[in-house]
Amino acid sequence: QLPAGRIENMNMMALDARLAGHSRPAGNHVLTVFIGAATPVAVAALNRAAEQGVPILCLGPGDISAELTVASNWRLFFSSAAPVAVCPVLTRLAEFFGLEEGFQINLTVQQGYEALRDELLPLLAQVLSQVKFSRHCGLLHLRCLLRNLPAICGEGARSLRLATAGATAVICGAGPSLEATAALLWCHRRDYFLIAVGHAVSRLRACGLLPDLVVEIDAECDRNWSEFMTEDVPLAAFPTVASPVPAGFRRLVWYGEPERENRLLPELLGLQLPPVAAARSVMVTALDLAVQAGFARIGMVGSDLCLADDGSIYGGGQGFFPGGEAVPGNDGGTVISLPALLGIREALERYAASCPQPLFNCTAGGARIAGFHWESLATFLAGAVVTPVVEFAPVPPHPAATELVAAWTRWRNTGEMTAVTALLQERLRRFSAQLRADAVNPALLADFPSRLLADLDRDIYGDPGGGRFSGPYRSAAFRATAIAAVRGGNPEYAAWLDGPEAWGGDPRFHVRSWLEALPEVRLAATGRVLSPGDNREHAAQERLTAFLHREGFDPARHFMVFVAPGDWQEVVRFARSRPGLPFAVLDPFPELFAAVIDYSVFFHYFPATTTIIAWGRKFRKAPRLLHALRRTVAGRDMTIMPRCLPDLADMPETVAAMTALCE
């Protein structure tokens, strides 16, 4: 066991060795951060606190090791307050202890260190948010990369070169004002190079405009394409882009994602993809492509970063978001924006601050973006005097895809390890370890890594069997883990989920992936999202908290039963915010649940004794299970508190289930 000390002087292997053999109490999502000088008195107090099982990170200015006698408690960690030291330490501890955005940081600040606290708080929040994003997205990014590798190495690969100096580029976002610019864009069509983000393409085509280049970076951007491009338009993309999308384009310009882990595998296989900027928005990537290509004048349209007059993001009343924040507008006055859109604005402003040339925002209306010169589109296009010529030269095919299959096959057949297979195994190990770190029921994940290997086989070998799990968005490992959890308390339901009848889906709901967190579920009839809001997890937490407060929930007196859980957001929020607290689920929509478990793994958050009852005529043992549940609750001298999503409360199946529960 290594003593506590200045972790910034330790490499990650040494830190892992120090953490090896230890774990945190299940469901303990709390990190204590001490900011100040680690004096002997402070260290003694912190050691006593660490002995209670809570990890403590001590942050001080400069080199604080000289101010303390090195402590031996393995849960007590020290680092200087410099961001270069804090970020890797906090990231690793967050992964190990199951900490992420949305969980509590207990902050203790010595007198005189308030300014350092104010400086560090945004950094701490950013790191925890990134840990959450990396965990949710890391596996999906990896699987998309594996599936895209043949296209990256194939005959469609191209390189981009601007052949005319002084040319103009227009980058189209998908904001509500996009259609208002169509007439001007059409009149000057020969004077500029049109770059469009994927979500804007269908709207441009409806206005008779065809982009010269499409840019996609999202692992789930396939939702932008109800039908793929048939015209000979090139696509610029990251290797982690949604794998079905490149199949719709004949010319592909691939760029390396700056994030280190996603660059390692292509580099190990000998692929050197040109780097391009990435941030909160594909607009940043499109801007950087235009800058790197050498366009002299670059302007944005459709970058509103605010809600339309009808309260939607894109206009047309689709995706209503209540609330919002008033921010300065391009035309004076204010517009209403959302945290996610303001995050994109911040990313654009950071890029503009580091860009070597002036950038123009020609959006009609919208939020003001610092660092961009606002200019009307008519004025900007009037200055386009050089007809752009862009060449897309073929890139020779590369053997990386073949080498990946060969390395994976050797390892699967003989156990021979290469740097490539070691990297893939480490990514799987870290993903599985992070799931276990915040699990209330970690035993459920014992078989998860081996199940996940079968998913990677399909990715690497290109779906030799095809079928339901033919892409990276649905995971057989997720589904099998959920069925194993259901089987413990409801073998009948588990058998049904494992059979062909469960694969039919429920046409009343549309389910789509959401970066491995719980999938998005919409009502087919209205298009309404069951957990609406700018951040679906936060919205579900707020809605559940309001319900529990309104109903006077007391865990000593009330037993929660979630009826018709829909997208299961509220169930997971309840389990994660009250780890180990028993509850049950009564679900009259088993086909919807059968789809949800393809996209997400979440049963490890639930106590092992959690009862999941599928309600309906096909489940003959459901009434008996429900009767046993009521008897158990009564035996604890508790009463059942039912909760169902408001959007599902009036559906006949929900009414029948609620009646059976309360009779």
Short mmCIF file of N, CA and C in Angstrom, two decimals, residues 143 147 454-455 457-459 461-472 474-476 503:
data_model
loop_
_atom_site.label_atom_id
_atom_site.label_comp_id
_atom_site.label_asym_id
_atom_site.label_seq_id
_atom_site.Cartn_x
_atom_site.Cartn_y
_atom_site.Cartn_z
N ARG A 143 -17.06 1.86 -30.50
CA ARG A 143 -17.73 0.93 -31.41
C ARG A 143 -18.00 1.57 -32.77
N ARG A 147 -16.48 0.28 -36.49
CA ARG A 147 -17.33 0.04 -37.65
C ARG A 147 -16.99 0.96 -38.81
N ALA A 454 -18.60 -9.96 -27.17
CA ALA A 454 -19.39 -10.42 -28.32
C ALA A 454 -19.86 -9.24 -29.15
N ASP A 455 -20.19 -8.12 -28.51
CA ASP A 455 -20.56 -6.92 -29.26
C ASP A 455 -19.38 -6.41 -30.08
N ASP A 457 -16.92 -8.19 -31.22
CA ASP A 457 -16.74 -9.12 -32.34
C ASP A 457 -17.60 -8.68 -33.54
N ARG A 458 -18.86 -8.36 -33.27
CA ARG A 458 -19.73 -7.94 -34.37
C ARG A 458 -19.22 -6.66 -35.01
N ASP A 459 -18.70 -5.72 -34.19
CA ASP A 459 -18.19 -4.47 -34.74
C ASP A 459 -16.97 -4.71 -35.63
N TYR A 461 -15.81 -7.61 -37.02
CA TYR A 461 -16.00 -8.50 -38.16
C TYR A 461 -17.10 -8.05 -39.10
N GLY A 462 -17.78 -6.93 -38.79
CA GLY A 462 -18.77 -6.41 -39.72
C GLY A 462 -20.08 -7.16 -39.72
N ASP A 463 -20.56 -7.57 -38.57
CA ASP A 463 -21.89 -8.21 -38.45
C ASP A 463 -22.05 -9.46 -39.30
N PRO A 464 -21.27 -10.48 -39.09
CA PRO A 464 -21.47 -11.69 -39.90
C PRO A 464 -22.87 -12.26 -39.74
N GLY A 465 -23.48 -12.03 -38.57
CA GLY A 465 -24.83 -12.55 -38.36
C GLY A 465 -25.93 -11.54 -38.56
N GLY A 466 -25.59 -10.23 -38.59
CA GLY A 466 -26.60 -9.19 -38.73
C GLY A 466 -27.58 -9.21 -37.58
N GLY A 467 -28.83 -8.91 -37.86
CA GLY A 467 -29.88 -9.01 -36.87
C GLY A 467 -30.03 -7.77 -36.02
N ARG A 468 -30.69 -7.96 -34.89
CA ARG A 468 -31.08 -6.84 -34.02
C ARG A 468 -29.88 -6.01 -33.57
N PHE A 469 -28.76 -6.65 -33.32
CA PHE A 469 -27.59 -5.95 -32.80
C PHE A 469 -26.57 -5.73 -33.91
N SER A 470 -27.04 -5.26 -35.06
CA SER A 470 -26.18 -5.09 -36.21
C SER A 470 -25.40 -3.79 -36.19
N GLY A 471 -25.64 -2.92 -35.24
CA GLY A 471 -24.93 -1.66 -35.16
C GLY A 471 -24.46 -1.38 -33.75
N PRO A 472 -23.73 -0.28 -33.56
CA PRO A 472 -23.13 0.01 -32.25
C PRO A 472 -24.09 0.62 -31.25
N ARG A 474 -27.30 -0.55 -30.28
CA ARG A 474 -27.93 -1.57 -29.45
C ARG A 474 -26.88 -2.58 -29.03
N SER A 475 -26.93 -2.97 -27.78
CA SER A 475 -25.89 -3.84 -27.24
C SER A 475 -26.51 -5.10 -26.65
N ALA A 476 -26.05 -6.25 -27.13
CA ALA A 476 -26.50 -7.52 -26.55
C ALA A 476 -26.06 -7.63 -25.09
N TRP A 503 -39.42 -8.78 -29.29
CA TRP A 503 -38.69 -7.99 -30.27
C TRP A 503 -39.61 -7.21 -31.20
#
